[in-house]
Amino acid sequence: MREITQTVCCNDVRFVVGRNALEVLRELTGKIAVFHPLWLDPTPIRKVLPEAEYFPVEDGERLKDANNVLVLAKELFERGYDRGDTIIAVGGGSVTDTVGFLASIYLRGIRLVNVPTTLLGMVDAAIGGKTGVNFAGIKNVLGTFYQPNIIIAELSFLDTLPQQELRNGLSEVIKYSIVLDSALYNILMGSKDEIMRKDDEALEEVIIRSASNKLDVVAQDERETKGIRIVLNFGHTVGHAIESATDFKVHHGLAISVGMTCESKFAEELGYAEEGLVEDTLSLLTLYELPVNPDQLDPRPDPYKALKALEKDKKRRSDVLLVPVPRRIGAWTKAEIPVETFKGLTEQCLR
Ligand SMILES: NC(=O)c1ccc[n+]([C@@H]2O[C@H](COP(=O)([O-])OP(=O)(O)OC[C@H]3O[C@@H](n4cnc5c(N)ncnc54)[C@H](O)[C@@H]3O)[C@@H](O)[C@H]2O)c1
């Protein structure tokens, strides 16, 4: 078992990864509410927290409806939860996003522990304090910044995770390696077999490195106001445009895989990146069988719809997009790219 602690603004955030990492839950005191997906057997958690109350919920985007938050808040209130108690969110990003939002508004904030069960959750969604639910058909339109006290990446949950969901999470791991961590890049290049067969030691290493990269960035710029947290958006400008152009039928991890390929090309073409970056990006993504061009996506995104989505990107400032661009593996910089230039490059990349 390995762990790190990072101070983010006014809280210590503790991240623990390993097989049997759930043991850490024994340290909790007070009343404990465990929210978990209906399909997930909570027995491993019950073993360490026999006194807790268990609330099964649907997961996926169905759960992320703002109305569900009020239903869950009512349950907590009726059962007498107060600010000294703890909420545990067990599940993928859909559960940690929704239950995190609930924890942040219930009595103006109740202690939160995230127990991600997908690789994407362990390396990204459960870390960093962004919570969000969908409202009026708009994804993540209601949300807060609210740091969990503890994040527990229990490796045994990954035993049942399908390979495709593993790849979706690896796409974010690859993102950290390209813009922030050349050592992680080398580890990924050298350990594909171990990672894909879910070897504990290999997963522990890539998960803790990813968490540490994300927590470092979040500690410097929790609320994305200092131009540092934007680095986490590498691949996401084109990636979101792809998701939007396919009505979110292409999974986030696959969309940002093509997004990272395109944005590496832009970085080289516009002179931000050293020669070789695109080749290095392609080598790693293809090694993990992630898509690097739009023909590999199902459905194939319509470039025209993707360009329309770019115009509405939240990183847009008047006529420019403020985006992170890699300089070489493990290093990045901020770039202000005119929207028209970005659209032209995206069209070329998605055509
Ligand atoms: N807050 C953030 O910073 C942040 C970052 C990235 C993504 N997100 C959000 O996260 C969500 C996507 O995350 P996700 O892919 O983890 O979502 P998810 O919760 O929808 O899980 C994906 C799928 O995996 C299944 N699953 C979960 N754990 C499993 C396990 N251990 N074994 C087998 N199957 C399992 C789920 O039932 C679901 O079908 C999106 O809503 C996105 O907006 C948030």
Short mmCIF file of C-alpha atoms and ligand atoms in Angstrom, two decimals:
data_model
loop_
_atom_site.label_atom_id
_atom_site.label_comp_id
_atom_site.label_asym_id
_atom_site.label_seq_id
_atom_site.Cartn_x
_atom_site.Cartn_y
_atom_site.Cartn_z
CA MET A 1 0.00 0.00 0.00
CA ARG A 2 1.31 3.47 -0.86
CA GLU A 3 0.05 6.90 0.07
CA ILE A 4 0.64 10.61 -0.36
CA THR A 5 -0.83 13.66 1.35
CA GLN A 6 -1.17 17.02 -0.36
CA THR A 7 -2.41 20.25 1.17
CA VAL A 8 -4.98 21.90 -1.07
CA CYS A 9 -5.93 25.35 0.17
CA CYS A 10 -7.32 24.65 3.62
CA ASN A 11 -7.40 20.85 3.72
CA ASP A 12 -5.06 17.92 3.75
CA VAL A 13 -6.03 15.50 1.01
CA ARG A 14 -4.82 11.96 1.60
CA PHE A 15 -4.52 9.52 -1.31
CA VAL A 16 -4.05 5.80 -0.64
CA VAL A 17 -3.61 3.04 -3.24
CA GLY A 18 -3.17 -0.71 -2.92
CA ARG A 19 -4.83 -4.04 -2.38
CA ASN A 20 -6.53 -3.80 1.05
CA ALA A 21 -6.37 0.01 0.98
CA LEU A 22 -9.97 -0.14 2.32
CA GLU A 23 -8.46 -0.90 5.76
CA VAL A 24 -7.90 2.88 6.07
CA LEU A 25 -11.69 3.26 6.48
CA ARG A 26 -11.41 1.73 9.97
CA GLU A 27 -9.97 5.07 11.14
CA LEU A 28 -13.28 6.90 10.55
CA THR A 29 -15.47 7.90 13.48
CA GLY A 30 -19.08 9.15 13.78
CA LYS A 31 -22.01 8.14 11.60
CA ILE A 32 -21.03 6.95 8.13
CA ALA A 33 -23.18 6.87 4.98
CA VAL A 34 -21.85 4.74 2.13
CA PHE A 35 -23.29 5.46 -1.33
CA HIS A 36 -22.51 2.70 -3.83
CA PRO A 37 -23.80 1.51 -7.22
CA LEU A 38 -26.74 -0.92 -7.07
CA TRP A 39 -24.73 -3.59 -8.85
CA LEU A 40 -21.72 -3.35 -6.53
CA ASP A 41 -21.66 -5.80 -3.62
CA PRO A 42 -20.54 -3.64 -0.67
CA THR A 43 -19.32 -6.66 1.37
CA PRO A 44 -15.62 -5.63 1.27
CA ILE A 45 -16.57 -2.25 2.76
CA ARG A 46 -19.05 -3.77 5.22
CA LYS A 47 -16.20 -5.92 6.55
CA VAL A 48 -14.27 -2.83 7.66
CA LEU A 49 -17.32 -0.66 8.42
CA PRO A 50 -20.04 -2.97 9.82
CA GLU A 51 -21.82 -0.08 11.58
CA ALA A 52 -22.17 2.18 8.52
CA GLU A 53 -25.45 2.75 6.67
CA TYR A 54 -25.51 1.65 3.02
CA PHE A 55 -27.35 3.50 0.25
CA PRO A 56 -27.43 1.73 -3.14
CA VAL A 57 -27.80 4.14 -6.09
CA GLU A 58 -27.96 3.84 -9.87
CA ASP A 59 -24.69 4.87 -11.51
CA GLY A 60 -23.71 6.38 -14.85
CA GLU A 61 -25.18 9.61 -16.22
CA ARG A 62 -28.65 8.61 -14.87
CA LEU A 63 -27.36 9.27 -11.36
CA LYS A 64 -25.87 12.65 -12.27
CA ASP A 65 -29.30 14.31 -12.47
CA ALA A 66 -29.50 17.31 -10.12
CA ASN A 67 -32.88 16.12 -8.82
CA ASN A 68 -31.29 12.97 -7.37
CA VAL A 69 -29.12 15.10 -5.09
CA LEU A 70 -32.19 16.46 -3.29
CA VAL A 71 -33.57 12.95 -2.80
CA LEU A 72 -30.27 11.77 -1.27
CA ALA A 73 -29.99 14.91 0.91
CA LYS A 74 -33.47 14.23 2.30
CA GLU A 75 -32.44 10.67 3.25
CA LEU A 76 -29.39 11.97 5.11
CA PHE A 77 -31.40 14.62 6.90
CA GLU A 78 -34.13 12.18 7.97
CA ARG A 79 -31.49 9.84 9.37
CA GLY A 80 -29.96 12.63 11.42
CA TYR A 81 -26.58 13.13 9.72
CA ASP A 82 -24.73 16.18 11.01
CA ARG A 83 -21.46 17.95 10.20
CA GLY A 84 -19.38 15.60 12.35
CA ASP A 85 -20.41 12.63 10.20
CA THR A 86 -18.93 11.23 6.99
CA ILE A 87 -20.18 10.41 3.50
CA ILE A 88 -18.37 7.80 1.41
CA ALA A 89 -18.78 7.81 -2.38
CA VAL A 90 -18.02 4.40 -3.88
CA GLY A 91 -18.07 4.04 -7.66
CA GLY A 92 -16.96 5.54 -10.95
CA GLY A 93 -16.79 9.25 -11.75
CA SER A 94 -20.58 9.46 -11.94
CA VAL A 95 -20.91 8.53 -8.24
CA THR A 96 -17.97 10.59 -6.94
CA ASP A 97 -19.16 13.65 -8.94
CA THR A 98 -22.74 13.40 -7.63
CA VAL A 99 -22.07 12.35 -4.04
CA GLY A 100 -19.21 14.87 -3.87
CA PHE A 101 -21.68 17.59 -4.85
CA LEU A 102 -24.11 16.34 -2.19
CA ALA A 103 -21.33 16.37 0.47
CA SER A 104 -20.38 19.93 -0.45
CA ILE A 105 -23.88 21.37 0.00
CA TYR A 106 -25.25 19.20 2.84
CA LEU A 107 -25.13 21.41 5.96
CA ARG A 108 -22.62 23.53 3.97
CA GLY A 109 -20.16 20.67 3.86
CA ILE A 110 -19.79 17.25 5.46
CA ARG A 111 -16.66 15.05 5.54
CA LEU A 112 -16.16 13.18 2.25
CA VAL A 113 -14.22 10.03 1.38
CA ASN A 114 -14.00 8.96 -2.26
CA VAL A 115 -13.59 5.29 -3.09
CA PRO A 116 -13.23 5.20 -6.90
CA THR A 117 -13.91 1.84 -8.57
CA THR A 118 -12.79 2.69 -12.12
CA LEU A 119 -9.26 3.50 -13.25
CA LEU A 120 -10.58 6.83 -14.57
CA GLY A 121 -11.93 7.60 -11.10
CA MET A 122 -8.68 6.59 -9.37
CA VAL A 123 -6.46 8.75 -11.57
CA ASP A 124 -8.79 11.64 -12.31
CA ALA A 125 -12.46 12.03 -11.37
CA ALA A 126 -12.15 11.28 -7.63
CA ILE A 127 -9.19 13.68 -7.23
CA GLY A 128 -9.07 17.44 -7.39
CA GLY A 129 -12.34 18.48 -5.80
CA LYS A 130 -14.45 19.22 -8.89
CA THR A 131 -17.98 17.94 -8.31
CA GLY A 132 -20.83 18.22 -10.77
CA VAL A 133 -24.30 17.16 -11.79
CA ASN A 134 -26.32 17.61 -14.96
CA PHE A 135 -29.30 19.96 -15.08
CA ALA A 136 -31.70 20.98 -17.84
CA GLY A 137 -29.88 18.61 -20.19
CA ILE A 138 -26.53 20.34 -19.67
CA LYS A 139 -23.62 18.23 -18.42
CA ASN A 140 -21.90 19.30 -15.18
CA VAL A 141 -23.68 22.67 -15.18
CA LEU A 142 -24.16 22.61 -11.39
CA GLY A 143 -21.04 21.93 -9.37
CA THR A 144 -18.66 22.97 -6.65
CA PHE A 145 -15.00 22.76 -5.72
CA TYR A 146 -14.94 20.52 -2.65
CA GLN A 147 -11.92 18.47 -1.63
CA PRO A 148 -12.42 14.94 -0.30
CA ASN A 149 -10.53 14.25 2.93
CA ILE A 150 -9.39 10.84 1.74
CA ILE A 151 -9.30 9.09 -1.64
CA ILE A 152 -8.92 5.33 -1.46
CA ALA A 153 -7.89 3.49 -4.65
CA GLU A 154 -8.63 -0.12 -3.68
CA LEU A 155 -7.08 -2.26 -6.42
CA SER A 156 -9.42 -5.22 -5.93
CA PHE A 157 -12.24 -3.16 -7.49
CA LEU A 158 -10.33 -3.15 -10.77
CA ASP A 159 -10.49 -6.97 -10.97
CA THR A 160 -13.96 -6.70 -12.54
CA LEU A 161 -13.30 -3.61 -14.67
CA PRO A 162 -13.63 -4.40 -18.41
CA GLN A 163 -10.49 -3.83 -20.54
CA GLN A 164 -12.24 -1.03 -22.44
CA GLU A 165 -12.91 0.87 -19.17
CA LEU A 166 -9.26 0.27 -18.22
CA ARG A 167 -8.20 1.89 -21.52
CA ASN A 168 -10.49 4.86 -20.88
CA GLY A 169 -8.62 5.52 -17.65
CA LEU A 170 -5.23 4.93 -19.25
CA SER A 171 -5.95 7.74 -21.67
CA GLU A 172 -5.85 10.19 -18.72
CA VAL A 173 -2.71 8.51 -17.35
CA ILE A 174 -1.06 9.02 -20.75
CA LYS A 175 -2.14 12.67 -20.63
CA TYR A 176 -0.21 13.23 -17.37
CA SER A 177 2.83 11.52 -18.87
CA ILE A 178 2.88 13.72 -21.99
CA VAL A 179 2.50 17.11 -20.35
CA LEU A 180 3.87 16.59 -16.84
CA ASP A 181 5.86 13.43 -16.26
CA SER A 182 8.45 11.96 -18.62
CA ALA A 183 9.32 9.22 -16.09
CA LEU A 184 5.69 8.08 -16.19
CA TYR A 185 5.93 8.08 -20.01
CA ASN A 186 8.89 5.69 -19.82
CA ILE A 187 7.13 3.46 -17.29
CA LEU A 188 4.07 3.24 -19.56
CA MET A 189 6.24 2.45 -22.58
CA GLY A 190 7.95 -0.36 -20.69
CA SER A 191 5.11 -1.96 -18.73
CA LYS A 192 2.20 -2.45 -21.12
CA ASP A 193 1.80 -6.18 -20.48
CA GLU A 194 1.86 -5.79 -16.69
CA ILE A 195 -0.60 -2.89 -16.79
CA MET A 196 -3.06 -4.56 -19.17
CA ARG A 197 -3.04 -7.75 -17.11
CA LYS A 198 -3.69 -5.54 -14.04
CA ASP A 199 -0.54 -6.48 -12.15
CA ASP A 200 -0.87 -4.85 -8.70
CA GLU A 201 2.61 -3.35 -8.55
CA ALA A 202 2.41 -1.84 -12.05
CA LEU A 203 -1.05 -0.38 -11.39
CA GLU A 204 -0.01 1.00 -8.00
CA GLU A 205 2.90 2.81 -9.64
CA VAL A 206 0.91 4.43 -12.47
CA ILE A 207 -2.01 5.30 -10.19
CA ILE A 208 0.08 6.97 -7.48
CA ARG A 209 2.16 8.89 -10.04
CA SER A 210 -1.02 10.11 -11.76
CA ALA A 211 -2.63 11.12 -8.46
CA SER A 212 0.51 12.91 -7.39
CA ASN A 213 0.69 14.82 -10.70
CA LYS A 214 -2.94 15.87 -10.42
CA LEU A 215 -2.76 16.82 -6.73
CA ASP A 216 0.39 18.92 -7.36
CA VAL A 217 -1.38 20.89 -10.06
CA VAL A 218 -4.56 21.27 -7.99
CA ALA A 219 -2.56 22.46 -4.96
CA GLN A 220 -1.10 25.27 -7.09
CA ASP A 221 -4.35 26.32 -8.72
CA GLU A 222 -7.38 24.74 -7.07
CA ARG A 223 -9.99 26.88 -8.82
CA GLU A 224 -8.40 27.20 -12.24
CA THR A 225 -7.73 30.91 -11.78
CA LYS A 226 -3.94 30.97 -12.15
CA GLY A 227 -3.52 29.37 -15.54
CA ILE A 228 -1.91 26.23 -14.09
CA ARG A 229 -4.83 23.80 -13.73
CA ILE A 230 -5.53 24.23 -17.44
CA VAL A 231 -2.70 21.76 -18.10
CA LEU A 232 -5.20 19.03 -17.15
CA ASN A 233 -7.18 20.03 -20.25
CA PHE A 234 -4.54 18.75 -22.67
CA GLY A 235 -6.39 16.82 -25.39
CA HIS A 236 -9.71 17.91 -23.94
CA THR A 237 -10.50 20.87 -26.24
CA VAL A 238 -10.63 18.66 -29.33
CA GLY A 239 -11.79 15.74 -27.14
CA HIS A 240 -14.87 17.62 -25.89
CA ALA A 241 -15.64 18.75 -29.44
CA ILE A 242 -15.59 15.08 -30.51
CA GLU A 243 -17.83 14.04 -27.61
CA SER A 244 -20.25 16.82 -28.42
CA ALA A 245 -20.23 16.05 -32.17
CA THR A 246 -21.11 12.42 -31.44
CA ASP A 247 -23.78 13.23 -28.82
CA PHE A 248 -21.44 11.73 -26.18
CA LYS A 249 -21.60 8.29 -27.86
CA VAL A 250 -17.79 8.19 -28.03
CA HIS A 251 -16.38 7.60 -24.54
CA HIS A 252 -14.41 10.45 -22.95
CA GLY A 253 -11.17 8.43 -22.82
CA LEU A 254 -11.29 7.62 -26.53
CA ALA A 255 -12.27 11.16 -27.50
CA ILE A 256 -9.34 12.67 -25.61
CA SER A 257 -7.00 10.08 -27.11
CA VAL A 258 -7.74 11.49 -30.58
CA GLY A 259 -7.79 14.96 -28.96
CA MET A 260 -4.24 14.50 -27.63
CA THR A 261 -3.04 13.35 -31.05
CA CYS A 262 -4.54 16.43 -32.73
CA GLU A 263 -3.31 18.86 -30.07
CA SER A 264 0.25 17.41 -30.21
CA LYS A 265 0.17 18.00 -33.97
CA PHE A 266 -0.98 21.60 -33.42
CA ALA A 267 1.84 22.14 -30.89
CA GLU A 268 4.42 20.95 -33.41
CA GLU A 269 2.89 22.80 -36.37
CA LEU A 270 2.67 26.09 -34.46
CA GLY A 271 6.27 25.77 -33.27
CA TYR A 272 5.59 25.22 -29.53
CA ALA A 273 6.84 21.66 -29.46
CA GLU A 274 10.15 20.07 -30.29
CA GLU A 275 10.16 17.76 -33.31
CA GLY A 276 9.35 14.20 -32.33
CA LEU A 277 6.53 15.01 -29.93
CA VAL A 278 3.82 13.78 -32.30
CA GLU A 279 5.70 10.55 -32.90
CA ASP A 280 6.13 9.99 -29.15
CA THR A 281 2.43 10.71 -28.51
CA LEU A 282 1.34 8.32 -31.29
CA SER A 283 3.70 5.56 -30.11
CA LEU A 284 2.28 5.51 -26.59
CA LEU A 285 -1.40 5.79 -27.56
CA THR A 286 -1.12 3.06 -30.19
CA LEU A 287 0.81 0.83 -27.79
CA TYR A 288 -2.30 0.87 -25.56
CA GLU A 289 -4.59 0.40 -28.59
CA LEU A 290 -6.16 3.80 -28.11
CA PRO A 291 -7.53 5.61 -31.18
CA VAL A 292 -5.31 8.24 -32.85
CA ASN A 293 -7.51 9.27 -35.75
CA PRO A 294 -11.25 9.90 -36.19
CA ASP A 295 -11.73 6.84 -38.45
CA GLN A 296 -11.09 4.67 -35.39
CA LEU A 297 -14.04 6.21 -33.50
CA ASP A 298 -17.57 4.84 -33.58
CA PRO A 299 -19.49 6.89 -34.56
CA ARG A 300 -17.00 8.92 -36.57
CA PRO A 301 -17.37 12.56 -35.48
CA ASP A 302 -18.75 14.99 -38.04
CA PRO A 303 -16.00 17.66 -38.32
CA TYR A 304 -18.58 20.40 -38.94
CA LYS A 305 -20.40 19.62 -35.65
CA ALA A 306 -17.06 19.45 -33.83
CA LEU A 307 -16.12 22.93 -35.08
CA LYS A 308 -19.49 24.27 -33.90
CA ALA A 309 -18.78 22.84 -30.43
CA LEU A 310 -15.35 24.49 -30.37
CA GLU A 311 -16.96 27.89 -30.77
CA LYS A 312 -18.74 27.36 -27.45
CA ASP A 313 -15.66 26.04 -25.58
CA LYS A 314 -15.41 27.39 -22.03
CA LYS A 315 -11.67 28.07 -22.57
CA ARG A 316 -12.55 30.65 -25.20
CA ARG A 317 -11.63 34.28 -24.39
CA SER A 318 -13.10 36.49 -27.08
CA ASP A 319 -11.28 35.39 -30.28
CA VAL A 320 -8.64 33.17 -28.71
CA LEU A 321 -8.56 29.80 -26.99
CA LEU A 322 -6.33 29.52 -23.93
CA VAL A 323 -4.97 25.98 -24.11
CA PRO A 324 -2.09 23.93 -22.71
CA VAL A 325 0.37 22.66 -25.33
CA PRO A 326 3.15 20.13 -24.81
CA ARG A 327 6.71 21.31 -25.56
CA ARG A 328 8.24 17.86 -25.31
CA ILE A 329 7.38 14.76 -23.26
CA GLY A 330 6.94 15.93 -19.65
CA ALA A 331 6.87 19.69 -20.31
CA TRP A 332 4.13 22.09 -21.35
CA THR A 333 3.29 25.74 -21.79
CA LYS A 334 0.20 27.91 -22.09
CA ALA A 335 -0.78 29.09 -25.55
CA GLU A 336 -3.30 31.60 -26.79
CA ILE A 337 -4.41 30.27 -30.15
CA PRO A 338 -6.84 32.28 -32.30
CA VAL A 339 -10.15 30.42 -32.48
CA GLU A 340 -10.06 30.48 -36.30
CA THR A 341 -6.55 28.94 -36.35
CA PHE A 342 -7.62 26.26 -33.85
CA LYS A 343 -10.71 25.48 -35.91
CA GLY A 344 -8.66 25.19 -39.11
CA LEU A 345 -6.22 22.78 -37.47
CA THR A 346 -9.05 20.75 -35.92
CA GLU A 347 -10.79 20.47 -39.28
CA GLN A 348 -7.56 19.14 -40.85
CA CYS A 349 -7.10 16.67 -38.00
CA LEU A 350 -10.68 15.34 -38.02
CA ARG A 351 -11.21 15.28 -41.78
N1 LIG B 1 -14.74 15.61 -11.32
C1 LIG B 1 -13.77 15.41 -12.18
O1 LIG B 1 -12.68 15.98 -12.07
C2 LIG B 1 -14.01 14.47 -13.32
C3 LIG B 1 -12.95 14.11 -14.17
C4 LIG B 1 -13.18 13.18 -15.19
C5 LIG B 1 -14.46 12.64 -15.35
N2 LIG B 1 -15.48 13.03 -14.51
C6 LIG B 1 -16.84 12.46 -14.67
O2 LIG B 1 -16.73 11.06 -14.45
C7 LIG B 1 -17.73 10.38 -15.20
C8 LIG B 1 -17.05 9.28 -15.96
O3 LIG B 1 -16.29 8.48 -15.06
P1 LIG B 1 -16.32 6.89 -15.07
O4 LIG B 1 -15.94 6.37 -16.43
O5 LIG B 1 -15.56 6.41 -13.90
O6 LIG B 1 -17.91 6.71 -14.92
P2 LIG B 1 -19.02 5.74 -14.47
O7 LIG B 1 -19.30 5.93 -13.03
O8 LIG B 1 -20.14 6.00 -15.40
O9 LIG B 1 -18.41 4.27 -14.70
C9 LIG B 1 -18.19 3.76 -16.01
C10 LIG B 1 -18.75 2.35 -16.13
O10 LIG B 1 -17.97 1.43 -15.37
C11 LIG B 1 -18.80 0.67 -14.49
N3 LIG B 1 -17.96 0.35 -13.35
C12 LIG B 1 -17.56 1.18 -12.37
N4 LIG B 1 -16.71 0.54 -11.55
C13 LIG B 1 -16.59 -0.75 -12.01
C14 LIG B 1 -15.88 -1.89 -11.59
N5 LIG B 1 -15.06 -1.84 -10.54
N6 LIG B 1 -16.03 -3.04 -12.28
C15 LIG B 1 -16.84 -3.11 -13.37
N7 LIG B 1 -17.52 -2.04 -13.83
C16 LIG B 1 -17.40 -0.88 -13.17
C17 LIG B 1 -20.00 1.54 -14.23
O11 LIG B 1 -21.13 0.82 -13.83
C18 LIG B 1 -20.18 2.22 -15.59
O12 LIG B 1 -20.90 1.37 -16.46
C19 LIG B 1 -18.37 11.42 -16.09
O13 LIG B 1 -19.65 11.75 -15.55
C20 LIG B 1 -17.44 12.62 -16.04
O14 LIG B 1 -18.11 13.85 -16.18
C21 LIG B 1 -15.27 13.91 -13.51
#
